[in-house]
Every structure is written in structure tokens, then in C-alpha cells.
Amino acid sequence: MSNNEGTESPFAARAPATGYLYQCRYALYESLRRLRNDPEFAVSVEALDDVTFEKAGEPIDLLQTKHHLSQTASLTDASPDLWKTIRVWAETALTGKLPRGTGLMLVTTATAPEGSAAFYLKSGPTRDVAMAIQRLQSTAETSTSKDNTPAYTAFRKLSAESKMDLLDASVVIDAQPGIVDLDKELKSLVFYAVERRFLDSFLERLEGWWLRRV
């Protein structure tokens, strides 16, 4: 990002603020994407999770969003992003407040390395929940990370069946566009709404309305 006066990106903010704004923008992006197939849903931010999609008053998908300014961020087996997410979901499951059948999604700009737990939780032919559990259990038992300790504890408290249920419902969506790159993705979803010459101003107004709602 340039530091020249007048050219600095509007998203050149500190990481926490950028992460929250990314959460809001991704909620809009995902809402617009879902509208193509199903207009009957409700979306909330910072309710049951970072982003929650509901239908008929019941949660259908809970999203945790993780944004990194670095394009080389990696979702390793001891990644704080991964374990913070697991802690949120595990503790919710332990309290009995996680409805069965609810989808759990970790949306991140980081990349899940091949062979990692996060890699095995991606959708597609490489998905292997049993292998992901094995790697996560090994990490929880051997890692010395103090920051991850509460998450390790919550994960170990789950029964074998609960771990399988939790991670079977979990999907890692990695290598997602960063906060600035979401512009392109958002425009691709609303390009049909207005003439091309009005696209930028339309998106600005749409996001202005959305952020006020959030």
C-alpha cells in the first residue's frame, strides 16, 4: 500500500479494524452470492458467530472470518486462527448451543498447506475428517503454545463422537480474496443491476447502506 498523500488505500488500517471491516464486507459478498439461488435467508454479524446465516429462525451456517495483510499467511496445525475458531465452535458444542446440522465455515485469506489439518477440512476430493482429527489431537497433546492452550483444552473435552460431528460439519475455505480484492468479487455479483458506467457508484451506495445496517 502506498503511503503517498491522497493515494493510500482506505483499508490501510490496523489489523483488528481491518479484520472487522473484512468480516462485514465478506458478509455482504456471501449474501449476494447466496441470493442467486435462495432469497429466503437472514444474515447477522457478530451474533452466534462472526457471520451467521439463518432460515426460518434456525442457523444454517456459521462463519468465522480471518483476514491477513500478508499474502504468505499459512494455516498450519498450530495456527492461532485455526485454534481460535475450533475453540469457539468446541465451547459452543460443549454447552449444547450448537444446533445439529449447522454448517461451520472458516473463511480465511491464509492458505492451508497440503497435508495439514486445515487442508483435510477443505471440501473436495482431499477432504479427510478422520485425518484432520488425528492431526489436531496430536497438536493439542504436543504443542507448547500458551495462546492455544484454552482451545486445546476445549477440543480435548469433546468426546470422540463429538469431535467427529463437529469437524464433519466444518469446512475450511482458504485463499480467499483480501479486503481490497473483494471489490472485484462484489462487482461481479452486482454487474447486472446497473449500467457499467454506474457500477462503482452503485457499489459504494450499496456498501454504505450495508455498513450502516451492520
Coordinates of C-alpha atoms in Angstrom, one line a residue:
M1 CA 0.0 0.0 0.0
S2 CA 1.3 3.4 -0.9
N3 CA 1.9 6.0 1.8
N4 CA 1.7 8.9 -0.6
E5 CA -0.8 11.5 0.4
G6 CA -4.1 11.0 -1.4
T7 CA -3.3 7.6 -2.7
E8 CA -3.4 5.5 0.5
S9 CA -5.9 2.7 0.4
P10 CA -9.0 3.3 2.6
F11 CA -8.3 -0.1 4.1
A12 CA -4.8 0.8 5.4
A13 CA -6.0 0.3 9.0
R14 CA -4.7 -1.6 11.9
A15 CA -5.2 -5.3 11.7
P16 CA -8.2 -5.6 14.2
A17 CA -10.2 -2.8 12.4
T18 CA -9.3 -4.3 9.0
G19 CA -10.4 -7.7 10.2
Y20 CA -13.8 -6.4 11.4
L21 CA -14.3 -4.5 8.1
Y22 CA -13.4 -7.6 6.2
Q23 CA -15.9 -9.5 8.2
C24 CA -18.6 -7.0 7.2
R25 CA -17.7 -6.9 3.6
Y26 CA -17.5 -10.7 3.3
A27 CA -20.9 -11.0 4.9
L28 CA -22.2 -8.8 2.1
Y29 CA -20.3 -10.7 -0.6
E30 CA -21.6 -14.1 0.7
S31 CA -25.2 -12.7 1.0
L32 CA -25.1 -11.5 -2.6
R33 CA -23.7 -14.9 -3.7
R34 CA -26.4 -16.8 -2.0
L35 CA -29.2 -14.6 -3.3
R36 CA -28.6 -16.1 -6.7
N37 CA -30.1 -19.4 -5.6
D38 CA -32.1 -18.7 -2.5
P39 CA -33.5 -15.3 -1.4
E40 CA -35.1 -16.7 1.7
F41 CA -32.5 -16.2 4.5
A42 CA -31.4 -13.9 7.2
V43 CA -27.9 -12.8 7.9
S44 CA -26.4 -11.3 11.0
V45 CA -22.9 -10.1 12.0
E46 CA -21.4 -10.7 15.5
A47 CA -24.4 -12.7 16.7
L48 CA -23.9 -16.5 17.1
D49 CA -20.6 -16.1 15.2
D50 CA -18.7 -13.6 13.0
V51 CA -21.3 -14.1 10.3
T52 CA -24.5 -16.1 10.8
F53 CA -26.9 -17.3 8.1
E54 CA -30.4 -18.3 9.3
K55 CA -33.5 -19.7 7.7
A56 CA -36.9 -19.9 9.4
G57 CA -35.3 -18.7 12.6
E58 CA -32.7 -21.5 12.7
P59 CA -29.0 -21.1 12.0
I60 CA -27.9 -22.9 8.8
D61 CA -24.3 -21.7 8.5
L62 CA -21.8 -20.1 11.0
L63 CA -18.8 -18.3 9.5
Q64 CA -15.5 -17.4 11.2
T65 CA -13.6 -14.9 9.0
K66 CA -9.8 -14.4 9.3
H67 CA -8.0 -11.7 7.3
H68 CA -4.2 -11.3 6.8
L69 CA -2.5 -8.4 5.2
S70 CA 0.4 -10.8 4.3
Q71 CA -0.2 -12.9 1.2
T72 CA 2.0 -15.6 2.7
A73 CA 0.0 -16.4 5.8
S74 CA -0.3 -20.1 6.4
L75 CA -2.9 -22.2 8.3
T76 CA -0.6 -24.7 9.9
D77 CA -1.7 -27.3 12.5
A78 CA -0.8 -24.9 15.4
S79 CA -2.2 -21.8 13.7
P80 CA -3.8 -19.5 16.2
D81 CA -6.5 -18.7 13.6
L82 CA -7.4 -22.3 13.3
W83 CA -7.4 -23.0 17.0
K84 CA -9.4 -19.8 17.9
T85 CA -12.0 -21.0 15.5
I86 CA -12.0 -24.5 16.9
R87 CA -12.3 -23.1 20.4
V88 CA -15.4 -21.1 19.6
W89 CA -17.1 -24.0 18.0
A90 CA -16.0 -26.6 20.6
E91 CA -17.1 -24.5 23.5
T92 CA -20.5 -23.8 21.8
A93 CA -20.9 -27.5 21.2
L94 CA -20.0 -28.3 24.9
T95 CA -22.7 -26.0 26.1
G96 CA -25.3 -27.7 23.8
K97 CA -26.0 -24.5 21.9
L98 CA -24.7 -25.7 18.5
P99 CA -27.8 -27.0 16.6
R100 CA -27.1 -30.3 14.8
G101 CA -26.9 -29.8 11.1
T102 CA -25.4 -26.3 11.3
G103 CA -22.6 -25.7 8.8
L104 CA -19.3 -24.3 10.3
M105 CA -17.1 -22.4 7.9
L106 CA -13.6 -20.9 8.5
V107 CA -13.1 -18.3 5.8
T108 CA -9.5 -17.1 5.6
T109 CA -7.2 -15.3 3.3
A110 CA -4.4 -17.7 4.5
T111 CA -3.5 -20.9 2.7
A112 CA -3.9 -24.4 4.2
P113 CA -0.7 -26.3 3.4
E114 CA -1.0 -29.6 1.8
G115 CA -1.2 -32.4 4.4
S116 CA -2.3 -30.1 7.3
A117 CA -5.4 -30.5 9.3
A118 CA -7.0 -27.5 7.6
F119 CA -6.1 -29.0 4.2
Y120 CA -8.1 -32.1 5.1
L121 CA -11.1 -30.0 6.2
K122 CA -11.4 -28.3 2.8
S123 CA -14.2 -29.5 0.6
G124 CA -13.4 -31.7 -2.4
P125 CA -11.6 -35.0 -3.1
T126 CA -8.8 -34.3 -0.5
R127 CA -11.2 -34.0 2.4
D128 CA -10.5 -36.4 5.2
V129 CA -12.1 -35.6 8.6
A130 CA -10.5 -38.6 10.4
M131 CA -7.0 -37.4 9.3
A132 CA -7.8 -33.9 10.4
I133 CA -8.9 -35.1 13.8
Q134 CA -5.7 -37.1 14.1
R135 CA -3.5 -34.2 13.3
L136 CA -5.4 -31.8 15.6
Q137 CA -5.3 -34.3 18.5
S138 CA -1.6 -34.7 18.1
T139 CA -1.1 -30.9 18.1
A140 CA -3.3 -30.5 21.1
E141 CA -1.2 -33.0 23.0
T142 CA 2.3 -31.9 22.0
S143 CA 2.1 -28.2 21.2
T144 CA 3.5 -25.8 23.8
S145 CA 1.7 -22.7 22.6
K146 CA 0.3 -20.8 25.6
D147 CA -2.1 -18.8 23.3
N148 CA -3.7 -22.0 22.0
T149 CA -3.9 -23.8 25.4
P150 CA -7.6 -22.8 26.1
A151 CA -8.5 -24.1 22.6
Y152 CA -6.6 -27.4 23.1
T153 CA -8.4 -27.8 26.4
A154 CA -11.8 -27.3 24.8
F155 CA -11.0 -29.7 22.0
R156 CA -9.8 -32.4 24.3
K157 CA -13.0 -32.1 26.4
L158 CA -15.1 -33.3 23.3
S159 CA -15.9 -36.9 23.1
A160 CA -14.6 -38.9 20.1
E161 CA -18.1 -38.8 18.6
S162 CA -18.5 -35.0 19.3
K163 CA -15.2 -34.3 17.6
M164 CA -16.3 -36.2 14.5
D165 CA -19.7 -34.5 14.5
L166 CA -18.0 -31.0 14.9
L167 CA -15.4 -31.4 12.3
D168 CA -17.7 -33.3 9.9
A169 CA -19.8 -30.1 9.9
S170 CA -16.7 -27.9 9.5
V171 CA -15.2 -26.6 6.2
V172 CA -12.1 -24.6 5.7
I173 CA -12.4 -22.1 2.8
D174 CA -8.8 -20.8 2.3
A175 CA -7.0 -18.4 0.0
Q176 CA -10.0 -16.1 -0.2
P177 CA -9.6 -12.6 -1.7
G178 CA -8.4 -9.9 0.7
I179 CA -10.3 -6.9 1.7
V180 CA -9.3 -4.8 -1.3
D181 CA -9.6 -7.7 -3.7
L182 CA -13.2 -8.1 -2.6
D183 CA -14.1 -5.1 -4.8
K184 CA -13.7 -7.2 -7.9
E185 CA -15.7 -10.1 -6.4
L186 CA -18.5 -7.7 -5.3
K187 CA -18.7 -6.1 -8.7
S188 CA -19.0 -9.4 -10.4
L189 CA -22.1 -10.1 -8.3
V190 CA -23.9 -6.8 -9.0
F191 CA -22.8 -6.0 -12.5
Y192 CA -26.3 -6.9 -13.9
A193 CA -28.0 -4.4 -11.6
V194 CA -26.9 -1.2 -13.3
E195 CA -25.1 0.1 -16.4
R196 CA -21.4 -0.5 -16.4
R197 CA -20.6 3.2 -16.0
F198 CA -22.7 3.4 -12.8
L199 CA -21.2 0.2 -11.3
D200 CA -18.7 1.9 -8.9
S201 CA -21.1 4.4 -7.6
F202 CA -23.8 1.7 -7.2
L203 CA -21.5 -0.5 -5.2
E204 CA -20.4 2.4 -3.0
R205 CA -24.0 3.2 -2.2
L206 CA -24.9 -0.5 -1.6
E207 CA -21.9 -0.8 0.8
G208 CA -22.8 2.4 2.5
W209 CA -26.3 1.1 3.2
W210 CA -24.9 -2.3 4.3
L211 CA -22.4 -0.8 6.7
R212 CA -25.0 1.4 8.3
R213 CA -27.2 -1.7 8.8
V214 CA -24.2 -3.6 10.4

